[in-house]
PDB file of C-alpha atoms in Angstrom:
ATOM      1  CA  UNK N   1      -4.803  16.390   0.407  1.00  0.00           C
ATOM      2  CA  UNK N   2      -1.897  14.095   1.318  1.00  0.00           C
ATOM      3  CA  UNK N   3      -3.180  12.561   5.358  1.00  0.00           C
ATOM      4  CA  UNK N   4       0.073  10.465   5.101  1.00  0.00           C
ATOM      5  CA  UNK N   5       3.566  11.960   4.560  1.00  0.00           C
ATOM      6  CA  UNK N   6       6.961  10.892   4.217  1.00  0.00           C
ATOM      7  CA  UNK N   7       9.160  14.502   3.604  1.00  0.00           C
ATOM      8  CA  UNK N   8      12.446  12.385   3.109  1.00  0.00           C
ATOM      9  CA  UNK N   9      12.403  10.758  -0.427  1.00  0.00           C
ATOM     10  CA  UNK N  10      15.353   8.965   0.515  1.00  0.00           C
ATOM     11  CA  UNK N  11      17.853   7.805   3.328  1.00  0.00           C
ATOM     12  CA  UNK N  12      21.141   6.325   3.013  1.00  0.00           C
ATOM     13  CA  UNK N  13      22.614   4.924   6.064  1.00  0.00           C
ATOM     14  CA  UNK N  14      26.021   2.789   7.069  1.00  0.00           C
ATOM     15  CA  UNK N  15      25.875  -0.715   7.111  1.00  0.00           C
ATOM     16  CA  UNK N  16      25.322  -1.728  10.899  1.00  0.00           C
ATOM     17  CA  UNK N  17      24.397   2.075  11.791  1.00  0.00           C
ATOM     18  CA  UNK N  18      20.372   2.330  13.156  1.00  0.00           C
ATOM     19  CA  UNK N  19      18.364   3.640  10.010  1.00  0.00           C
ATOM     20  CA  UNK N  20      15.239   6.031  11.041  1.00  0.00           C
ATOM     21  CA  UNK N  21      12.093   6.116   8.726  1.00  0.00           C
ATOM     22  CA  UNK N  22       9.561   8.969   9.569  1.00  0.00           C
ATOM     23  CA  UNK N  23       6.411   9.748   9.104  1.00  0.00           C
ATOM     24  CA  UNK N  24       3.555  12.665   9.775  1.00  0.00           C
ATOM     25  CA  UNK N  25      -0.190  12.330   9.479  1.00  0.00           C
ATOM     26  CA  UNK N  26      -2.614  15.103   9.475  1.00  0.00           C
ATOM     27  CA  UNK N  27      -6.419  12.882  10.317  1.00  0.00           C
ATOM     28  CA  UNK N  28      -6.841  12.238  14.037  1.00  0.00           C
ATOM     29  CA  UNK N  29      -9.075   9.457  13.378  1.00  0.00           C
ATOM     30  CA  UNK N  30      -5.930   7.504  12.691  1.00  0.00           C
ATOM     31  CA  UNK N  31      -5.799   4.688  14.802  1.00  0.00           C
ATOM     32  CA  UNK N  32      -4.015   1.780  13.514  1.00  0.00           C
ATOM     33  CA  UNK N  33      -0.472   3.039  11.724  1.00  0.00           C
ATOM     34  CA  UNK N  34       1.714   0.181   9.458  1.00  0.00           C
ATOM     35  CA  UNK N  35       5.102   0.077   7.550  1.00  0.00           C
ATOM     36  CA  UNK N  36       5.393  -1.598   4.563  1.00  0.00           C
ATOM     37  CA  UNK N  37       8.651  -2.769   2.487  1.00  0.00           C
ATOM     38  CA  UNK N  38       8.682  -2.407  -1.405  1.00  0.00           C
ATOM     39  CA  UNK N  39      11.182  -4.215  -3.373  1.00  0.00           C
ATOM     40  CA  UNK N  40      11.539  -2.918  -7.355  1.00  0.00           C
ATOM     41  CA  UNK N  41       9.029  -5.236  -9.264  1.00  0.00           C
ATOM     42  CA  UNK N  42       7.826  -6.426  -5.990  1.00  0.00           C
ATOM     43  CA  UNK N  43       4.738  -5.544  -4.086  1.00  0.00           C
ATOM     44  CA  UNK N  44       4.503  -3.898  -0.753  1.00  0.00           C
ATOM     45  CA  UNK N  45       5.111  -6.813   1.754  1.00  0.00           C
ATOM     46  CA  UNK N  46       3.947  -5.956   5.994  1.00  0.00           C
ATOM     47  CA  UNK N  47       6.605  -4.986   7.915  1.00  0.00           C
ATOM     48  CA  UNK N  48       5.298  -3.798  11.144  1.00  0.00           C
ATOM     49  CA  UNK N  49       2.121  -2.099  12.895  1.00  0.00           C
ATOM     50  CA  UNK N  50       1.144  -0.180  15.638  1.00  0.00           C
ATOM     51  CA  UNK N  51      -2.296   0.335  17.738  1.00  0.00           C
ATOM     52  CA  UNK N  52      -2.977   4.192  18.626  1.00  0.00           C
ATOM     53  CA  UNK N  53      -2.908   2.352  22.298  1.00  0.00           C
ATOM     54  CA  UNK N  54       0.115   1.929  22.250  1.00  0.00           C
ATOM     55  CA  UNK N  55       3.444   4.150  21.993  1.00  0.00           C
ATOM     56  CA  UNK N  56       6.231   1.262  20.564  1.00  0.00           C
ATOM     57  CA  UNK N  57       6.000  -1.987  19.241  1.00  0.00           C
ATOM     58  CA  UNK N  58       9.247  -3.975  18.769  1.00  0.00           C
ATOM     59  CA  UNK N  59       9.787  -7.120  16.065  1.00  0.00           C
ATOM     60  CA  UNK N  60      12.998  -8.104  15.907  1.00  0.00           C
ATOM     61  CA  UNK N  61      15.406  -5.013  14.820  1.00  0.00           C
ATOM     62  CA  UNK N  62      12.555  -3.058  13.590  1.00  0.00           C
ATOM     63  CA  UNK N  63      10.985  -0.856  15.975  1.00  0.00           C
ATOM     64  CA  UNK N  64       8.090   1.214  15.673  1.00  0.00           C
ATOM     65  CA  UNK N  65       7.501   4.376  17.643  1.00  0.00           C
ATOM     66  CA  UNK N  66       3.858   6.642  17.851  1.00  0.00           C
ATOM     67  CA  UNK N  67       3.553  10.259  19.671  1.00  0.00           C
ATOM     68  CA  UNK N  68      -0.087  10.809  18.804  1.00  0.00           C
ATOM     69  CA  UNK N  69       0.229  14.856  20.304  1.00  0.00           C
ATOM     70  CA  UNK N  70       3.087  15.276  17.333  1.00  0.00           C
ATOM     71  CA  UNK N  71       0.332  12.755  14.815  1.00  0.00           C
ATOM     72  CA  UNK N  72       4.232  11.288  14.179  1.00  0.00           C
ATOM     73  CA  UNK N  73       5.661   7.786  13.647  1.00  0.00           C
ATOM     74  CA  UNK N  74       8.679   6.345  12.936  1.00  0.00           C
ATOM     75  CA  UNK N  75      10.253   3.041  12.230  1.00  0.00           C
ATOM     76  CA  UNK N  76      14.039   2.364  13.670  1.00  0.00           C
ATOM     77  CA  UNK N  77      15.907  -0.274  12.017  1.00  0.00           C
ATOM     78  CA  UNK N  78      18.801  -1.680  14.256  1.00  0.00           C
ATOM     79  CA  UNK N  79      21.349  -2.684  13.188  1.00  0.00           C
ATOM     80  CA  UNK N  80      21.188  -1.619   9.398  1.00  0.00           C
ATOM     81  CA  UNK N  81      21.587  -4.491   6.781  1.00  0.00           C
ATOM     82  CA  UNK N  82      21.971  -4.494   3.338  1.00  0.00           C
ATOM     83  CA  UNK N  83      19.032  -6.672   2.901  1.00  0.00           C
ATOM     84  CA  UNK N  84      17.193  -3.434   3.948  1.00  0.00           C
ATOM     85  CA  UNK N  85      17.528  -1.666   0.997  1.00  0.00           C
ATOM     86  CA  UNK N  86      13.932  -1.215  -0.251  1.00  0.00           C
ATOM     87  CA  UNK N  87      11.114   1.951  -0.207  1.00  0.00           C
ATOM     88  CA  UNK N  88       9.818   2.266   3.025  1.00  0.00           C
ATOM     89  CA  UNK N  89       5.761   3.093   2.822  1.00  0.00           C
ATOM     90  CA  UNK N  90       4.038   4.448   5.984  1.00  0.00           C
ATOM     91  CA  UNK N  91       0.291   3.939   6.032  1.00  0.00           C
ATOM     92  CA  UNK N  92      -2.652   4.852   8.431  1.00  0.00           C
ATOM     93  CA  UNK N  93      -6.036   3.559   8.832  1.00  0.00           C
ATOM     94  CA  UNK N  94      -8.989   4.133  11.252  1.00  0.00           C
ATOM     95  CA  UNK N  95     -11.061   1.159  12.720  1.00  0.00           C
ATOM     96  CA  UNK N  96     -14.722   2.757  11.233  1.00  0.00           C
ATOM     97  CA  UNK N  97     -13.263   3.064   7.699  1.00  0.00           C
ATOM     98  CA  UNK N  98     -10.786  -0.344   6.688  1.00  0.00           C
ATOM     99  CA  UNK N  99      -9.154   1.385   3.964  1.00  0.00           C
ATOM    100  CA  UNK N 100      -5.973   1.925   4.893  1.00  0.00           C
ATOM    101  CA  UNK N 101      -3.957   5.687   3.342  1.00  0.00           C
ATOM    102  CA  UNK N 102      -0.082   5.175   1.962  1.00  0.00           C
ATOM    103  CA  UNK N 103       2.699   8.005   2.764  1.00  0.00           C
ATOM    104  CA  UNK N 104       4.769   8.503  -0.538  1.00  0.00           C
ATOM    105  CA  UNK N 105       7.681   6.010   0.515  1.00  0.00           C
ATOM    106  CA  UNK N 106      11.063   6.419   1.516  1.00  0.00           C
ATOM    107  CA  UNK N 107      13.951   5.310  -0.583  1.00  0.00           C
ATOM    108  CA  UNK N 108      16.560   3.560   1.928  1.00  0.00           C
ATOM    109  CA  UNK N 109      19.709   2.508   0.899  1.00  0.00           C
ATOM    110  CA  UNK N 110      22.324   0.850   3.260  1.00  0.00           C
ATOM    111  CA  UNK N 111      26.268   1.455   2.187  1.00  0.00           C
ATOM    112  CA  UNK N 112      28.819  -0.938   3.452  1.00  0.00           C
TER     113      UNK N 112
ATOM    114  CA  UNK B   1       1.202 -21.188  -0.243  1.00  0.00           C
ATOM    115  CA  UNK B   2       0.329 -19.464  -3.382  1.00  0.00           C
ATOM    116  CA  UNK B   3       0.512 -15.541  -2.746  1.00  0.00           C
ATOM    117  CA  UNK B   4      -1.963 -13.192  -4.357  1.00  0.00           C
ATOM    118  CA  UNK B   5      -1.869 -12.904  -8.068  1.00  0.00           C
ATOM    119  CA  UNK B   6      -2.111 -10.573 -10.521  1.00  0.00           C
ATOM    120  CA  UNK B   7      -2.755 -10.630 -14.242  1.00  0.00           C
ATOM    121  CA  UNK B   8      -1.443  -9.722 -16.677  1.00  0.00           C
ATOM    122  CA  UNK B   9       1.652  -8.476 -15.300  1.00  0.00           C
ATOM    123  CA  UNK B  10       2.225  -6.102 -18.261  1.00  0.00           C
ATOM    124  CA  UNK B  11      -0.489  -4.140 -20.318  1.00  0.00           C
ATOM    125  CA  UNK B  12       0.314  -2.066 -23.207  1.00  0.00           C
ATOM    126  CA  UNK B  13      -3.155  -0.386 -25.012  1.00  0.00           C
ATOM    127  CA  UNK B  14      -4.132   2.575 -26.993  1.00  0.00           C
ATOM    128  CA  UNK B  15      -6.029   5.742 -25.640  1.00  0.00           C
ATOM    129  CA  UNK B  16      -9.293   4.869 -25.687  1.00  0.00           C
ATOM    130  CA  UNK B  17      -9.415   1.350 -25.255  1.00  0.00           C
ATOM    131  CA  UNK B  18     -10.956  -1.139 -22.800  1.00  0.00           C
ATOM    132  CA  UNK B  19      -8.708  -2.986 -20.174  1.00  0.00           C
ATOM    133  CA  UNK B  20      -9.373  -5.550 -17.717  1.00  0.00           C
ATOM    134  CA  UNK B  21      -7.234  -6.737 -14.744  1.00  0.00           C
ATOM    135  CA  UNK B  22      -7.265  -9.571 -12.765  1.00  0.00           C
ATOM    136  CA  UNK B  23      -6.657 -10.325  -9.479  1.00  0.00           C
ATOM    137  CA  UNK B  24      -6.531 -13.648  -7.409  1.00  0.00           C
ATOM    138  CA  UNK B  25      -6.641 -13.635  -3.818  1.00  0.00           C
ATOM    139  CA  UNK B  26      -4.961 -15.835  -1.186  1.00  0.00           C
ATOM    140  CA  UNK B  27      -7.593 -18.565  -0.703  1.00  0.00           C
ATOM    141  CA  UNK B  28      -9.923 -17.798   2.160  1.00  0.00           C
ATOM    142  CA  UNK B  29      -8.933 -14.269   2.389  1.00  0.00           C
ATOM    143  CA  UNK B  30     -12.256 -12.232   2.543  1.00  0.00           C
ATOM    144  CA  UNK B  31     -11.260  -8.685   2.015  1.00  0.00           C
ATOM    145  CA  UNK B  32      -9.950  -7.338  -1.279  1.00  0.00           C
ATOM    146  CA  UNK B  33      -8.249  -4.118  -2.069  1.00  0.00           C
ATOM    147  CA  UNK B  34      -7.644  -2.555  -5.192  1.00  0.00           C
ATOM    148  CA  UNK B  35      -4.418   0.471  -5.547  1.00  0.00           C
ATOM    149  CA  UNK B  36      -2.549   2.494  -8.218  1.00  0.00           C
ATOM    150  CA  UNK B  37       0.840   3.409  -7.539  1.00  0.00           C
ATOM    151  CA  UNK B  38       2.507   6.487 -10.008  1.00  0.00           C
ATOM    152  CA  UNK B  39       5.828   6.709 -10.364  1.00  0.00           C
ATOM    153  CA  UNK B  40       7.203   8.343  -6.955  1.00  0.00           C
ATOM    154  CA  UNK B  41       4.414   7.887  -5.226  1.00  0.00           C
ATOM    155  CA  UNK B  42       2.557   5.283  -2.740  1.00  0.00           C
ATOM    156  CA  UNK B  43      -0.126   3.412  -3.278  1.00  0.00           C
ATOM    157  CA  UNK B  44      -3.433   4.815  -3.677  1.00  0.00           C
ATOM    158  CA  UNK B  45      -6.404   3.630  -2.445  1.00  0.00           C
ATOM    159  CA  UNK B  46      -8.995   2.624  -5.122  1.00  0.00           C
ATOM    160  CA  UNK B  47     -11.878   0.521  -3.660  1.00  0.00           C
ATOM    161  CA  UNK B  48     -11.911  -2.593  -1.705  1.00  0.00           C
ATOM    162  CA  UNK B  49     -15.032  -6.031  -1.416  1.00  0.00           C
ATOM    163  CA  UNK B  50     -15.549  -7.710   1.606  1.00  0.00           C
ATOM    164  CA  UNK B  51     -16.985 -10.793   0.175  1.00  0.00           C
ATOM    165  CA  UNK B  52     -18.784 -10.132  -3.090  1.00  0.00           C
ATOM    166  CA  UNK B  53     -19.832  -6.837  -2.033  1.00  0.00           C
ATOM    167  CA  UNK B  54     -17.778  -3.230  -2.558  1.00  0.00           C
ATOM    168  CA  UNK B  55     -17.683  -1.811   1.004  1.00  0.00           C
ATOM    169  CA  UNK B  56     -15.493   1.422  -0.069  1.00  0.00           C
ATOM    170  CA  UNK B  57     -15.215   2.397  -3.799  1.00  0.00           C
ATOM    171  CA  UNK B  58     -14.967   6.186  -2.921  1.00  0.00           C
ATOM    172  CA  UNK B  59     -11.182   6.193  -3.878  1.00  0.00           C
ATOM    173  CA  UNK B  60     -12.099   5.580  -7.735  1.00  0.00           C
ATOM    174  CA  UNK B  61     -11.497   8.165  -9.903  1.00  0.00           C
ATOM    175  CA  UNK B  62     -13.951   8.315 -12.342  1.00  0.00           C
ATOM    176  CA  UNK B  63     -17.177   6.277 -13.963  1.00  0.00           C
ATOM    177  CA  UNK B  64     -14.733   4.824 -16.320  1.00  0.00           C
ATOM    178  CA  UNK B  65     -13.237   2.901 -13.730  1.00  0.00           C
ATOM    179  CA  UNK B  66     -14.993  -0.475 -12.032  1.00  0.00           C
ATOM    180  CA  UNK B  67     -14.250  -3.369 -10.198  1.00  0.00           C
ATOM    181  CA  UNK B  68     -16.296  -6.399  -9.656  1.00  0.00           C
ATOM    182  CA  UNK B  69     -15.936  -9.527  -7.371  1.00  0.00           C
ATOM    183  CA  UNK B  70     -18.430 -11.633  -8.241  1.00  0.00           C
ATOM    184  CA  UNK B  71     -18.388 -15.045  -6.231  1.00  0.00           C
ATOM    185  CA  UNK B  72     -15.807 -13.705  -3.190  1.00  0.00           C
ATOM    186  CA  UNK B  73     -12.542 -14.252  -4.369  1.00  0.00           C
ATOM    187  CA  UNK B  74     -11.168 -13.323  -7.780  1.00  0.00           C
ATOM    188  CA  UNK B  75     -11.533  -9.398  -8.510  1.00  0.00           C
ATOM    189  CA  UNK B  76     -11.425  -7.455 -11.902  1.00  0.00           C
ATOM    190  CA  UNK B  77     -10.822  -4.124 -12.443  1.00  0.00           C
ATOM    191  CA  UNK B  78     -12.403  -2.771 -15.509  1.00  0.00           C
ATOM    192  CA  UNK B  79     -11.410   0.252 -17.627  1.00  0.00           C
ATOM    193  CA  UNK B  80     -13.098   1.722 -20.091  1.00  0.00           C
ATOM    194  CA  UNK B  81     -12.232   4.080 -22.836  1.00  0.00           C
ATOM    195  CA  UNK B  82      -8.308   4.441 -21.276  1.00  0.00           C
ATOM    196  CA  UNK B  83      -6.571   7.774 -21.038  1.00  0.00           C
ATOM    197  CA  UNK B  84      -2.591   8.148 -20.860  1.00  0.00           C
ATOM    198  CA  UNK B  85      -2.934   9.413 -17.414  1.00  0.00           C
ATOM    199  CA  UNK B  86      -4.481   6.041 -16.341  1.00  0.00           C
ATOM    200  CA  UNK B  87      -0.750   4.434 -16.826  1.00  0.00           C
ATOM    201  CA  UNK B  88       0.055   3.131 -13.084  1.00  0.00           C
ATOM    202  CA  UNK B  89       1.047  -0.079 -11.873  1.00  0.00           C
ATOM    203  CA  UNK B  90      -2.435  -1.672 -10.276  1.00  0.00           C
ATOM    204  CA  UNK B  91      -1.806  -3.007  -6.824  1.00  0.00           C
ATOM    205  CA  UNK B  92      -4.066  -5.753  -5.559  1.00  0.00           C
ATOM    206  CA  UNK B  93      -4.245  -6.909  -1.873  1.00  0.00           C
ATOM    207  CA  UNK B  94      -6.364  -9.308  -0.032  1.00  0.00           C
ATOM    208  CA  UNK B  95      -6.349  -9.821   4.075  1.00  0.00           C
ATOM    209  CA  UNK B  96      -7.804 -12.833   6.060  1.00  0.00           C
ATOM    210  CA  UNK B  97     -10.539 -10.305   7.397  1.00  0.00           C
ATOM    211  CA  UNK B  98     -10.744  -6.580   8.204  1.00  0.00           C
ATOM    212  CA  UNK B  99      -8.974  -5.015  10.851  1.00  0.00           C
ATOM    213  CA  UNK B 100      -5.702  -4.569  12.959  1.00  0.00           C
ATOM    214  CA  UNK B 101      -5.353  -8.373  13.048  1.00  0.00           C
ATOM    215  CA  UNK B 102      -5.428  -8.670   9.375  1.00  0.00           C
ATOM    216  CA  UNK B 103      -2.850  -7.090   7.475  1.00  0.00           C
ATOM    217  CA  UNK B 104      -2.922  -6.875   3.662  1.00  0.00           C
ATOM    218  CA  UNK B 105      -0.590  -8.986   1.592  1.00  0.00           C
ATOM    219  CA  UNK B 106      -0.317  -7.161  -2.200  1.00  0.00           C
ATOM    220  CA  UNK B 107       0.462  -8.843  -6.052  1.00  0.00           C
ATOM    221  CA  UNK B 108       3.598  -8.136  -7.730  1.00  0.00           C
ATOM    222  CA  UNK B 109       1.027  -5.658  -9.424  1.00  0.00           C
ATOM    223  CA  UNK B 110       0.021  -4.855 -13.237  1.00  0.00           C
ATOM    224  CA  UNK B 111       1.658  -2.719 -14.804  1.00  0.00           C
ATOM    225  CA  UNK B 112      -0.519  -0.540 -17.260  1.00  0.00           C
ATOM    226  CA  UNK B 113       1.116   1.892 -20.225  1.00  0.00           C
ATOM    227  CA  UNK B 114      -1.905   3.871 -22.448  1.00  0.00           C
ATOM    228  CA  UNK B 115      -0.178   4.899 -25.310  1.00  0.00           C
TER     229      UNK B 115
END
């Protein structure tokens, strides 16, 4: 059973636009929630995380949101840069148990 | 500094034949995880050490599949008698410790074909 999803396979957003990544989990043990970035040939590199404490955490132009009632997440990239371009991974953990579960990934491409 | 490593980057072997891959942690990093990524998919969690020890092998699949870590820091992942459906690329990942704090920094990856 798949405790992680991503239902968009891909995203393609304008250049400078806000690009939204989300995410749905299923196991309300899920406490601690990351994004990772995958370039092709590349491996997943840490992005941003958030506690189940807390509703937003904000790096820079990447901002990640949690509504725990919904078990959703999503990541908000603003402004959009081609540099983004990548598969977006969401991934979920729970502090008793330090594996941590991968979504499928979302392909997002930025357009000029 | 050096990131984590993974070798060989590239495995090509025959159905029923042994594999090993390696993995070498960032120095100091105490946890090691172990993933297989398909094509389309994300990675999956296979087993990961803190220290020497496994602390969570429950995501591999089968007997044929092991991993040992045998002073604390490099990893292998051992395969024995390979089926085509074990063609992945192998993720490894190490953290400073476990927890929120900590998070996990991955190889480039091996890529395995069973032909």
């Amino acid at each position: 059973d798949q405790q992680v999803k991503q239902n968009s396979p891909s995203l393609s957003v304008q250049e400078g636009r806000i690009s939204i990544l989300n995410c749905d989990y299923t196991n309300s043990m899920f406490d601690y929630f990351l994004w990772y970035k995958k370039y092709p040939a590349e491996g997943p590199t840490f992005l941003i995380s958030i506690s189940s404490i807390k509703d937003k955490n904000e790096d820079g132009r990447f901002t990640v949101f949690l509504n725990k009632s919904a078990k959703h997440l999503s990541l908000h990239i603003v402004p959009s840069q081609p540099g983004d371009s990548a598969v977006y991974f969401c991934a979920a953990s729970y502090s008793s148990a330090s594996k941590i579960i991968f979504g499928s990934g979302t392909r997002l491409s930025i357009r000029p | 500094g050096a990131g984590v490593s993974q070798t060989p980057s590239n495995k090509v072997t025959e159905k029923g034949k042994y594999v090993e891959l390696r993995c070498d942690p960032i120095s100091g990093h105490t946890a090691l995880y172990w993933y297989r990524q398909s094509l389309g998919q994300g990675p999956e969690f296979l087993i990961y050490f803190q220290g020497t020890g496994a602390a969570d092998d429950s995501g591999l699949p089968n007997d044929r599949f092991f991993a040992v870590r045998p002073e604390g820091s490099v990893s292998t992942l051992k395969i024995q008698r390979t089926e085509r459906g074990d063609s992945a690329v192998y993720l490894c990942a190490s953290s400073l410790t476990l927890g929120e704090d900590s998070p996990l920094h991955f190889g480039n990856g091996t890529r395995l074909t069973v032909t």
